Amino acid sequence: MIKKMINKAVPKLYGFYFNTISIFSKKRGAEKALQVFSFPRKGKVLEFQKEFLETAHQQKLVTEEGMIQLYYWEGTGKTVFMAHGWESNAWRWKYLIDPLRELGYSIIALDAPAHGKSDGTNFTAVKYSRVIRTVVELYQPEIIIGHSVGAMASSFQESETPHVFVEKMVLLGSPNKLEVIMRDYQNLVRFTNSVYLSLDKLLHSIYGFYIHEFNTEDFISKIKCPILLVHSKEDRIVPHTSMEQIAANSSNSTVYFSKTGGHSLHTEEVVEQILSFL
């Protein structure tokens, strides 16, 4: 009971903190709000995950976002690149890596900035997209698979820098509008609209876009290769309506509603759909 009360109180304390700081400095209040929003509390490699990850060839890649951990399983066929989601790491792909390897695919997976064994303490979709672009251009995979924010970041980088060698993409449980995510954050923490507007200006100064301009549906409209969109109506993290909005802006996408898997989507049903699409 006490733990639940504390968990409910902590977000509101953050909101009070941001609101108070913004009275004296709107920019500083926005910076603190972004810092907390961008800090993953989970996602480091756990003991039980190490055995599987050690079956891969591992290397550290130097990027502008720091040292990034890569995992490579060599095969005889096409190369698949995988980008996990928030507070996760490359191990989350085990359910898909095993059947892909049986079919001869080569696999590249990574730990995102501030996740797994990669460097960093903060994470944004834009930072992630830069790392993804670096890895994609280094290994030139024919297939890109992304989950959740990994799907969002993958589609963003591919819309910004199209790669002719990418033949297919799979987006699992992808969010659509950054504005929805940020409004959820505001409602959870309860910071003021003044802080929100300052946060909007801060993101524009750092990344060159306002919150309402960062949408997967816009990114996907620029991607030419075939895309498989998978979502579940049981997803409690990202509503399935996000996929419907994304699909509406793509003329080359296939949509599949999974009956299993929730947001994680690591079930046999989803694997079958991905393998069939590939």
PDB file of C-alpha atoms in Angstrom:
ATOM      1  CA  MET A   1       0.000   0.000   0.000  1.00  0.00           C
ATOM      2  CA  ILE A   2       2.780   2.416   0.956  1.00  0.00           C
ATOM      3  CA  LYS A   3       4.771   1.489  -2.160  1.00  0.00           C
ATOM      4  CA  LYS A   4       1.756   2.261  -4.371  1.00  0.00           C
ATOM      5  CA  MET A   5       1.309   5.630  -2.665  1.00  0.00           C
ATOM      6  CA  ILE A   6       4.978   6.467  -3.218  1.00  0.00           C
ATOM      7  CA  ASN A   7       4.808   5.424  -6.881  1.00  0.00           C
ATOM      8  CA  LYS A   8       1.818   7.707  -7.392  1.00  0.00           C
ATOM      9  CA  ALA A   9       3.417  10.602  -5.555  1.00  0.00           C
ATOM     10  CA  VAL A  10       6.806  10.587  -7.316  1.00  0.00           C
ATOM     11  CA  PRO A  11       5.579  11.742 -10.759  1.00  0.00           C
ATOM     12  CA  LYS A  12       3.656  14.612  -9.176  1.00  0.00           C
ATOM     13  CA  LEU A  13       6.779  15.660  -7.268  1.00  0.00           C
ATOM     14  CA  TYR A  14       8.636  15.835 -10.587  1.00  0.00           C
ATOM     15  CA  GLY A  15       5.861  18.002 -11.993  1.00  0.00           C
ATOM     16  CA  PHE A  16       5.995  20.313  -8.986  1.00  0.00           C
ATOM     17  CA  TYR A  17       9.775  20.530  -9.435  1.00  0.00           C
ATOM     18  CA  PHE A  18       9.507  21.442 -13.141  1.00  0.00           C
ATOM     19  CA  ASN A  19       6.752  23.977 -12.480  1.00  0.00           C
ATOM     20  CA  THR A  20       8.732  25.647  -9.698  1.00  0.00           C
ATOM     21  CA  ILE A  21      11.954  25.884 -11.693  1.00  0.00           C
ATOM     22  CA  SER A  22      10.103  27.311 -14.705  1.00  0.00           C
ATOM     23  CA  ILE A  23       8.890  30.249 -12.611  1.00  0.00           C
ATOM     24  CA  PHE A  24      12.501  31.437 -12.497  1.00  0.00           C
ATOM     25  CA  SER A  25      13.720  29.991 -15.814  1.00  0.00           C
ATOM     26  CA  LYS A  26      11.386  28.505 -18.410  1.00  0.00           C
ATOM     27  CA  LYS A  27      14.303  27.046 -20.329  1.00  0.00           C
ATOM     28  CA  ARG A  28      15.742  25.389 -17.231  1.00  0.00           C
ATOM     29  CA  GLY A  29      12.364  23.917 -16.332  1.00  0.00           C
ATOM     30  CA  ALA A  30      12.054  22.494 -19.848  1.00  0.00           C
ATOM     31  CA  GLU A  31      15.580  21.067 -19.695  1.00  0.00           C
ATOM     32  CA  LYS A  32      14.785  19.249 -16.455  1.00  0.00           C
ATOM     33  CA  ALA A  33      11.513  17.905 -17.896  1.00  0.00           C
ATOM     34  CA  LEU A  34      13.368  16.584 -20.962  1.00  0.00           C
ATOM     35  CA  GLN A  35      16.120  15.087 -18.819  1.00  0.00           C
ATOM     36  CA  VAL A  36      13.657  13.069 -16.729  1.00  0.00           C
ATOM     37  CA  PHE A  37      11.643  12.066 -19.813  1.00  0.00           C
ATOM     38  CA  SER A  38      14.784  10.815 -21.570  1.00  0.00           C
ATOM     39  CA  PHE A  39      16.201   8.769 -18.708  1.00  0.00           C
ATOM     40  CA  PRO A  40      15.592   4.990 -19.040  1.00  0.00           C
ATOM     41  CA  ARG A  41      15.402   3.228 -15.684  1.00  0.00           C
ATOM     42  CA  LYS A  42      15.564  -0.279 -17.134  1.00  0.00           C
ATOM     43  CA  GLY A  43      17.095  -2.024 -20.128  1.00  0.00           C
ATOM     44  CA  LYS A  44      20.533  -3.063 -18.922  1.00  0.00           C
ATOM     45  CA  VAL A  45      21.594  -6.621 -19.780  1.00  0.00           C
ATOM     46  CA  LEU A  46      20.502  -9.010 -17.031  1.00  0.00           C
ATOM     47  CA  GLU A  47      22.340 -12.151 -15.957  1.00  0.00           C
ATOM     48  CA  PHE A  48      19.894 -14.554 -17.587  1.00  0.00           C
ATOM     49  CA  GLN A  49      20.198 -12.679 -20.904  1.00  0.00           C
ATOM     50  CA  LYS A  50      23.980 -12.920 -21.187  1.00  0.00           C
ATOM     51  CA  GLU A  51      24.183 -16.559 -22.280  1.00  0.00           C
ATOM     52  CA  PHE A  52      22.162 -15.960 -25.442  1.00  0.00           C
ATOM     53  CA  LEU A  53      23.863 -12.662 -26.318  1.00  0.00           C
ATOM     54  CA  GLU A  54      27.259 -14.340 -25.976  1.00  0.00           C
ATOM     55  CA  THR A  55      26.370 -16.585 -28.935  1.00  0.00           C
ATOM     56  CA  ALA A  56      26.837 -13.506 -31.146  1.00  0.00           C
ATOM     57  CA  HIS A  57      29.988 -11.828 -32.370  1.00  0.00           C
ATOM     58  CA  GLN A  58      30.112  -8.646 -30.282  1.00  0.00           C
ATOM     59  CA  GLN A  59      31.737  -5.317 -30.926  1.00  0.00           C
ATOM     60  CA  LYS A  60      31.584  -1.719 -29.747  1.00  0.00           C
ATOM     61  CA  LEU A  61      30.874   0.890 -32.409  1.00  0.00           C
ATOM     62  CA  VAL A  62      32.037   4.482 -31.945  1.00  0.00           C
ATOM     63  CA  THR A  63      29.217   6.913 -32.762  1.00  0.00           C
ATOM     64  CA  GLU A  64      28.421  10.538 -32.055  1.00  0.00           C
ATOM     65  CA  GLU A  65      26.134   9.259 -29.271  1.00  0.00           C
ATOM     66  CA  GLY A  66      28.951   7.273 -27.612  1.00  0.00           C
ATOM     67  CA  MET A  67      30.015   3.631 -27.732  1.00  0.00           C
ATOM     68  CA  ILE A  68      27.205   1.390 -28.999  1.00  0.00           C
ATOM     69  CA  GLN A  69      27.064  -2.350 -28.399  1.00  0.00           C
ATOM     70  CA  LEU A  70      26.468  -4.468 -31.504  1.00  0.00           C
ATOM     71  CA  TYR A  71      25.658  -8.167 -31.844  1.00  0.00           C
ATOM     72  CA  TYR A  72      26.186 -10.104 -35.076  1.00  0.00           C
ATOM     73  CA  TRP A  73      25.009 -13.601 -35.930  1.00  0.00           C
ATOM     74  CA  GLU A  74      26.473 -14.582 -39.303  1.00  0.00           C
ATOM     75  CA  GLY A  75      24.361 -16.477 -41.814  1.00  0.00           C
ATOM     76  CA  THR A  76      24.428 -17.295 -45.518  1.00  0.00           C
ATOM     77  CA  GLY A  77      21.400 -15.230 -46.539  1.00  0.00           C
ATOM     78  CA  LYS A  78      20.214 -11.651 -46.381  1.00  0.00           C
ATOM     79  CA  THR A  79      20.996  -9.418 -43.414  1.00  0.00           C
ATOM     80  CA  VAL A  80      18.318  -8.359 -40.932  1.00  0.00           C
ATOM     81  CA  PHE A  81      18.868  -5.350 -38.672  1.00  0.00           C
ATOM     82  CA  MET A  82      16.860  -5.140 -35.428  1.00  0.00           C
ATOM     83  CA  ALA A  83      16.148  -2.087 -33.246  1.00  0.00           C
ATOM     84  CA  HIS A  84      14.512  -2.714 -29.859  1.00  0.00           C
ATOM     85  CA  GLY A  85      12.266  -0.345 -27.926  1.00  0.00           C
ATOM     86  CA  TRP A  86      12.299   1.700 -24.704  1.00  0.00           C
ATOM     87  CA  GLU A  87      13.921   0.126 -21.616  1.00  0.00           C
ATOM     88  CA  SER A  88      14.913  -3.022 -23.465  1.00  0.00           C
ATOM     89  CA  ASN A  89      18.015  -4.425 -25.163  1.00  0.00           C
ATOM     90  CA  ALA A  90      19.041  -6.770 -27.993  1.00  0.00           C
ATOM     91  CA  TRP A  91      18.029  -9.876 -26.015  1.00  0.00           C
ATOM     92  CA  ARG A  92      14.356  -9.054 -26.603  1.00  0.00           C
ATOM     93  CA  TRP A  93      14.807 -10.340 -30.160  1.00  0.00           C
ATOM     94  CA  LYS A  94      15.729 -13.907 -29.127  1.00  0.00           C
ATOM     95  CA  TYR A  95      12.248 -15.142 -30.035  1.00  0.00           C
ATOM     96  CA  LEU A  96      12.794 -13.939 -33.622  1.00  0.00           C
ATOM     97  CA  ILE A  97      16.545 -14.379 -34.002  1.00  0.00           C
ATOM     98  CA  ASP A  98      16.408 -18.157 -33.503  1.00  0.00           C
ATOM     99  CA  PRO A  99      13.909 -18.864 -36.347  1.00  0.00           C
ATOM    100  CA  LEU A 100      15.621 -16.355 -38.656  1.00  0.00           C
ATOM    101  CA  ARG A 101      18.983 -18.031 -38.111  1.00  0.00           C
ATOM    102  CA  GLU A 102      17.440 -21.399 -38.925  1.00  0.00           C
ATOM    103  CA  LEU A 103      16.512 -19.927 -42.311  1.00  0.00           C
ATOM    104  CA  GLY A 104      20.069 -18.679 -42.908  1.00  0.00           C
ATOM    105  CA  TYR A 105      19.604 -14.956 -42.304  1.00  0.00           C
ATOM    106  CA  SER A 106      22.459 -12.892 -40.916  1.00  0.00           C
ATOM    107  CA  ILE A 107      21.375 -10.823 -37.900  1.00  0.00           C
ATOM    108  CA  ILE A 108      22.549  -7.438 -36.635  1.00  0.00           C
ATOM    109  CA  ALA A 109      21.101  -6.204 -33.351  1.00  0.00           C
ATOM    110  CA  LEU A 110      22.155  -3.372 -31.081  1.00  0.00           C
ATOM    111  CA  ASP A 111      21.687  -1.970 -27.622  1.00  0.00           C
ATOM    112  CA  ALA A 112      20.283   1.545 -27.957  1.00  0.00           C
ATOM    113  CA  PRO A 113      22.000   4.528 -26.318  1.00  0.00           C
ATOM    114  CA  ALA A 114      21.642   4.279 -22.503  1.00  0.00           C
ATOM    115  CA  HIS A 115      20.417   0.679 -22.865  1.00  0.00           C
ATOM    116  CA  GLY A 116      22.047  -2.736 -22.569  1.00  0.00           C
ATOM    117  CA  LYS A 117      25.829  -2.483 -22.755  1.00  0.00           C
ATOM    118  CA  SER A 118      25.839   0.790 -24.720  1.00  0.00           C
ATOM    119  CA  ASP A 119      27.059   4.113 -23.334  1.00  0.00           C
ATOM    120  CA  GLY A 120      24.885   6.977 -22.207  1.00  0.00           C
ATOM    121  CA  THR A 121      22.379   7.999 -19.569  1.00  0.00           C
ATOM    122  CA  ASN A 122      19.677   9.588 -21.719  1.00  0.00           C
ATOM    123  CA  PHE A 123      17.762   8.530 -24.793  1.00  0.00           C
ATOM    124  CA  THR A 124      15.554  10.122 -27.442  1.00  0.00           C
ATOM    125  CA  ALA A 125      14.099   8.790 -30.687  1.00  0.00           C
ATOM    126  CA  VAL A 126      16.272  11.230 -32.643  1.00  0.00           C
ATOM    127  CA  LYS A 127      19.456  10.094 -30.904  1.00  0.00           C
ATOM    128  CA  TYR A 128      18.438   6.522 -31.585  1.00  0.00           C
ATOM    129  CA  SER A 129      17.745   7.260 -35.240  1.00  0.00           C
ATOM    130  CA  ARG A 130      21.284   8.611 -35.680  1.00  0.00           C
ATOM    131  CA  VAL A 131      22.766   5.434 -34.239  1.00  0.00           C
ATOM    132  CA  ILE A 132      20.470   3.285 -36.374  1.00  0.00           C
ATOM    133  CA  ARG A 133      21.521   5.177 -39.494  1.00  0.00           C
ATOM    134  CA  THR A 134      25.197   4.637 -38.658  1.00  0.00           C
ATOM    135  CA  VAL A 135      24.716   0.874 -38.201  1.00  0.00           C
ATOM    136  CA  VAL A 136      22.506   0.548 -41.290  1.00  0.00           C
ATOM    137  CA  GLU A 137      25.050   2.316 -43.476  1.00  0.00           C
ATOM    138  CA  LEU A 138      27.863   0.187 -42.067  1.00  0.00           C
ATOM    139  CA  TYR A 139      26.203  -3.217 -42.544  1.00  0.00           C
ATOM    140  CA  GLN A 140      23.727  -2.405 -45.353  1.00  0.00           C
ATOM    141  CA  PRO A 141      20.949  -4.783 -44.262  1.00  0.00           C
ATOM    142  CA  GLU A 142      18.240  -5.715 -46.746  1.00  0.00           C
ATOM    143  CA  ILE A 143      15.669  -5.856 -43.937  1.00  0.00           C
ATOM    144  CA  ILE A 144      15.005  -3.523 -40.969  1.00  0.00           C
ATOM    145  CA  ILE A 145      12.828  -4.599 -38.040  1.00  0.00           C
ATOM    146  CA  GLY A 146      11.945  -2.192 -35.242  1.00  0.00           C
ATOM    147  CA  HIS A 147       9.825  -2.453 -32.116  1.00  0.00           C
ATOM    148  CA  SER A 148       8.001   0.455 -30.444  1.00  0.00           C
ATOM    149  CA  VAL A 149      10.280   3.526 -30.362  1.00  0.00           C
ATOM    150  CA  GLY A 150      12.796   1.437 -32.324  1.00  0.00           C
ATOM    151  CA  ALA A 151      10.207   1.289 -35.111  1.00  0.00           C
ATOM    152  CA  MET A 152       9.595   5.027 -34.869  1.00  0.00           C
ATOM    153  CA  ALA A 153      13.318   5.834 -34.952  1.00  0.00           C
ATOM    154  CA  SER A 154      13.966   3.396 -37.817  1.00  0.00           C
ATOM    155  CA  SER A 155      11.227   4.919 -39.972  1.00  0.00           C
ATOM    156  CA  PHE A 156      12.440   8.447 -39.161  1.00  0.00           C
ATOM    157  CA  GLN A 157      16.021   7.771 -40.221  1.00  0.00           C
ATOM    158  CA  GLU A 158      14.897   5.928 -43.359  1.00  0.00           C
ATOM    159  CA  SER A 159      12.639   8.830 -44.361  1.00  0.00           C
ATOM    160  CA  GLU A 160      15.486  11.297 -43.809  1.00  0.00           C
ATOM    161  CA  THR A 161      18.136   9.203 -45.559  1.00  0.00           C
ATOM    162  CA  PRO A 162      16.620   6.568 -47.866  1.00  0.00           C
ATOM    163  CA  HIS A 163      18.849   3.534 -48.443  1.00  0.00           C
ATOM    164  CA  VAL A 164      18.442   1.769 -51.773  1.00  0.00           C
ATOM    165  CA  PHE A 165      19.669  -1.543 -50.322  1.00  0.00           C
ATOM    166  CA  VAL A 166      16.773  -1.743 -47.825  1.00  0.00           C
ATOM    167  CA  GLU A 167      14.212  -4.066 -49.417  1.00  0.00           C
ATOM    168  CA  LYS A 168      11.662  -4.456 -46.588  1.00  0.00           C
ATOM    169  CA  MET A 169      10.797  -3.041 -43.172  1.00  0.00           C
ATOM    170  CA  VAL A 170       8.808  -4.468 -40.264  1.00  0.00           C
ATOM    171  CA  LEU A 171       7.386  -2.069 -37.673  1.00  0.00           C
ATOM    172  CA  LEU A 172       6.040  -3.673 -34.498  1.00  0.00           C
ATOM    173  CA  GLY A 173       3.849  -1.740 -32.060  1.00  0.00           C
ATOM    174  CA  SER A 174       5.042   1.597 -33.375  1.00  0.00           C
ATOM    175  CA  PRO A 175       3.916   4.870 -31.801  1.00  0.00           C
ATOM    176  CA  ASN A 176       2.708   7.494 -34.240  1.00  0.00           C
ATOM    177  CA  LYS A 177       2.563  11.013 -32.824  1.00  0.00           C
ATOM    178  CA  LEU A 178       5.198  12.367 -30.452  1.00  0.00           C
ATOM    179  CA  GLU A 179       2.566  14.838 -29.291  1.00  0.00           C
ATOM    180  CA  VAL A 180       0.467  11.993 -27.845  1.00  0.00           C
ATOM    181  CA  ILE A 181       3.503  10.679 -25.962  1.00  0.00           C
ATOM    182  CA  MET A 182       4.414  14.098 -24.605  1.00  0.00           C
ATOM    183  CA  ARG A 183       0.844  14.899 -23.549  1.00  0.00           C
ATOM    184  CA  ASP A 184       0.711  11.560 -21.711  1.00  0.00           C
ATOM    185  CA  TYR A 185       3.946  12.557 -19.980  1.00  0.00           C
ATOM    186  CA  GLN A 186       2.447  15.925 -19.048  1.00  0.00           C
ATOM    187  CA  ASN A 187      -0.702  14.303 -17.663  1.00  0.00           C
ATOM    188  CA  LEU A 188       1.313  11.787 -15.645  1.00  0.00           C
ATOM    189  CA  VAL A 189       3.690  14.324 -14.127  1.00  0.00           C
ATOM    190  CA  ARG A 190       1.235  17.233 -14.161  1.00  0.00           C
ATOM    191  CA  PHE A 191       3.452  20.035 -15.324  1.00  0.00           C
ATOM    192  CA  THR A 192       1.866  23.184 -16.686  1.00  0.00           C
ATOM    193  CA  ASN A 193       1.210  24.152 -20.299  1.00  0.00           C
ATOM    194  CA  SER A 194       3.876  26.796 -19.824  1.00  0.00           C
ATOM    195  CA  VAL A 195       6.439  24.043 -19.197  1.00  0.00           C
ATOM    196  CA  TYR A 196       5.070  22.096 -22.180  1.00  0.00           C
ATOM    197  CA  LEU A 197       5.482  25.101 -24.500  1.00  0.00           C
ATOM    198  CA  SER A 198       9.015  25.655 -23.219  1.00  0.00           C
ATOM    199  CA  LEU A 199       9.765  21.972 -23.806  1.00  0.00           C
ATOM    200  CA  ASP A 200       8.415  22.327 -27.334  1.00  0.00           C
ATOM    201  CA  LYS A 201      10.749  25.268 -27.997  1.00  0.00           C
ATOM    202  CA  LEU A 202      13.677  23.388 -26.471  1.00  0.00           C
ATOM    203  CA  LEU A 203      13.173  20.369 -28.747  1.00  0.00           C
ATOM    204  CA  HIS A 204      12.977  22.691 -31.746  1.00  0.00           C
ATOM    205  CA  SER A 205      16.235  24.387 -30.767  1.00  0.00           C
ATOM    206  CA  ILE A 206      18.002  21.025 -30.324  1.00  0.00           C
ATOM    207  CA  TYR A 207      16.513  18.915 -33.118  1.00  0.00           C
ATOM    208  CA  GLY A 208      14.898  21.380 -35.513  1.00  0.00           C
ATOM    209  CA  PHE A 209      11.288  20.269 -35.158  1.00  0.00           C
ATOM    210  CA  TYR A 210       8.327  21.020 -32.898  1.00  0.00           C
ATOM    211  CA  ILE A 211       6.574  18.231 -31.026  1.00  0.00           C
ATOM    212  CA  HIS A 212       3.548  18.147 -33.338  1.00  0.00           C
ATOM    213  CA  GLU A 213       5.825  17.718 -36.359  1.00  0.00           C
ATOM    214  CA  PHE A 214       7.378  14.392 -35.298  1.00  0.00           C
ATOM    215  CA  ASN A 215       5.002  11.698 -36.574  1.00  0.00           C
ATOM    216  CA  THR A 216       5.633   8.189 -37.858  1.00  0.00           C
ATOM    217  CA  GLU A 217       2.776   8.559 -40.348  1.00  0.00           C
ATOM    218  CA  ASP A 218       4.749  11.343 -42.039  1.00  0.00           C
ATOM    219  CA  PHE A 219       7.986   9.351 -42.043  1.00  0.00           C
ATOM    220  CA  ILE A 220       6.418   6.247 -43.527  1.00  0.00           C
ATOM    221  CA  SER A 221       4.821   8.198 -46.372  1.00  0.00           C
ATOM    222  CA  LYS A 222       8.347   8.840 -47.703  1.00  0.00           C
ATOM    223  CA  ILE A 223       9.523   5.210 -47.553  1.00  0.00           C
ATOM    224  CA  LYS A 224       9.252   3.294 -50.821  1.00  0.00           C
ATOM    225  CA  CYS A 225      10.018  -0.301 -49.832  1.00  0.00           C
ATOM    226  CA  PRO A 226       7.279  -2.750 -48.688  1.00  0.00           C
ATOM    227  CA  ILE A 227       6.446  -2.435 -44.988  1.00  0.00           C
ATOM    228  CA  LEU A 228       4.746  -4.820 -42.573  1.00  0.00           C
ATOM    229  CA  LEU A 229       2.885  -3.084 -39.735  1.00  0.00           C
ATOM    230  CA  VAL A 230       2.021  -5.311 -36.775  1.00  0.00           C
ATOM    231  CA  HIS A 231       0.015  -4.223 -33.750  1.00  0.00           C
ATOM    232  CA  SER A 232      -2.270  -5.779 -31.162  1.00  0.00           C
ATOM    233  CA  LYS A 233      -5.613  -4.473 -29.975  1.00  0.00           C
ATOM    234  CA  GLU A 234      -4.517  -5.703 -26.537  1.00  0.00           C
ATOM    235  CA  ASP A 235      -1.573  -3.270 -26.543  1.00  0.00           C
ATOM    236  CA  ARG A 236      -1.768  -1.266 -23.303  1.00  0.00           C
ATOM    237  CA  ILE A 237       1.280   0.883 -24.069  1.00  0.00           C
ATOM    238  CA  VAL A 238       0.673   2.138 -27.622  1.00  0.00           C
ATOM    239  CA  PRO A 239      -2.984   2.133 -28.797  1.00  0.00           C
ATOM    240  CA  HIS A 240      -3.649   0.147 -31.980  1.00  0.00           C
ATOM    241  CA  THR A 241      -5.132   3.310 -33.500  1.00  0.00           C
ATOM    242  CA  SER A 242      -1.531   4.465 -33.959  1.00  0.00           C
ATOM    243  CA  MET A 243      -0.974   1.726 -36.533  1.00  0.00           C
ATOM    244  CA  GLU A 244      -4.193   2.612 -38.326  1.00  0.00           C
ATOM    245  CA  GLN A 245      -3.048   6.240 -38.617  1.00  0.00           C
ATOM    246  CA  ILE A 246       0.386   5.167 -39.856  1.00  0.00           C
ATOM    247  CA  ALA A 247      -1.060   2.750 -42.403  1.00  0.00           C
ATOM    248  CA  ALA A 248      -3.393   5.425 -43.781  1.00  0.00           C
ATOM    249  CA  ASN A 249      -0.331   7.366 -44.964  1.00  0.00           C
ATOM    250  CA  SER A 250       1.388   4.434 -46.643  1.00  0.00           C
ATOM    251  CA  SER A 251       0.529   2.955 -50.016  1.00  0.00           C
ATOM    252  CA  ASN A 252       3.039   0.116 -49.685  1.00  0.00           C
ATOM    253  CA  SER A 253       2.271  -1.305 -46.238  1.00  0.00           C
ATOM    254  CA  THR A 254       0.674  -4.557 -45.117  1.00  0.00           C
ATOM    255  CA  VAL A 255      -1.267  -4.394 -41.845  1.00  0.00           C
ATOM    256  CA  TYR A 256      -1.631  -7.267 -39.400  1.00  0.00           C
ATOM    257  CA  PHE A 257      -3.544  -7.181 -36.115  1.00  0.00           C
ATOM    258  CA  SER A 258      -2.060  -9.764 -33.783  1.00  0.00           C
ATOM    259  CA  LYS A 259      -4.378 -11.607 -31.425  1.00  0.00           C
ATOM    260  CA  THR A 260      -1.461 -12.276 -29.083  1.00  0.00           C
ATOM    261  CA  GLY A 261       1.556 -10.497 -27.661  1.00  0.00           C
ATOM    262  CA  GLY A 262       0.181  -7.213 -26.335  1.00  0.00           C
ATOM    263  CA  HIS A 263       2.821  -4.520 -26.804  1.00  0.00           C
ATOM    264  CA  SER A 264       5.816  -6.860 -26.765  1.00  0.00           C
ATOM    265  CA  LEU A 265       4.525  -8.911 -29.731  1.00  0.00           C
ATOM    266  CA  HIS A 266       7.029 -11.730 -29.177  1.00  0.00           C
ATOM    267  CA  THR A 267       4.729 -14.673 -29.915  1.00  0.00           C
ATOM    268  CA  GLU A 268       4.679 -17.495 -32.478  1.00  0.00           C
ATOM    269  CA  GLU A 269       1.785 -15.798 -34.273  1.00  0.00           C
ATOM    270  CA  VAL A 270       3.860 -12.660 -34.883  1.00  0.00           C
ATOM    271  CA  VAL A 271       6.940 -14.649 -35.877  1.00  0.00           C
ATOM    272  CA  GLU A 272       4.888 -16.497 -38.494  1.00  0.00           C
ATOM    273  CA  GLN A 273       3.635 -13.239 -39.967  1.00  0.00           C
ATOM    274  CA  ILE A 274       7.132 -11.749 -40.113  1.00  0.00           C
ATOM    275  CA  LEU A 275       8.650 -14.841 -41.742  1.00  0.00           C
ATOM    276  CA  SER A 276       5.799 -14.976 -44.267  1.00  0.00           C
ATOM    277  CA  PHE A 277       6.323 -11.296 -45.132  1.00  0.00           C
ATOM    278  CA  LEU A 278      10.073 -11.761 -45.570  1.00  0.00           C
TER     279      LEU A 278
END
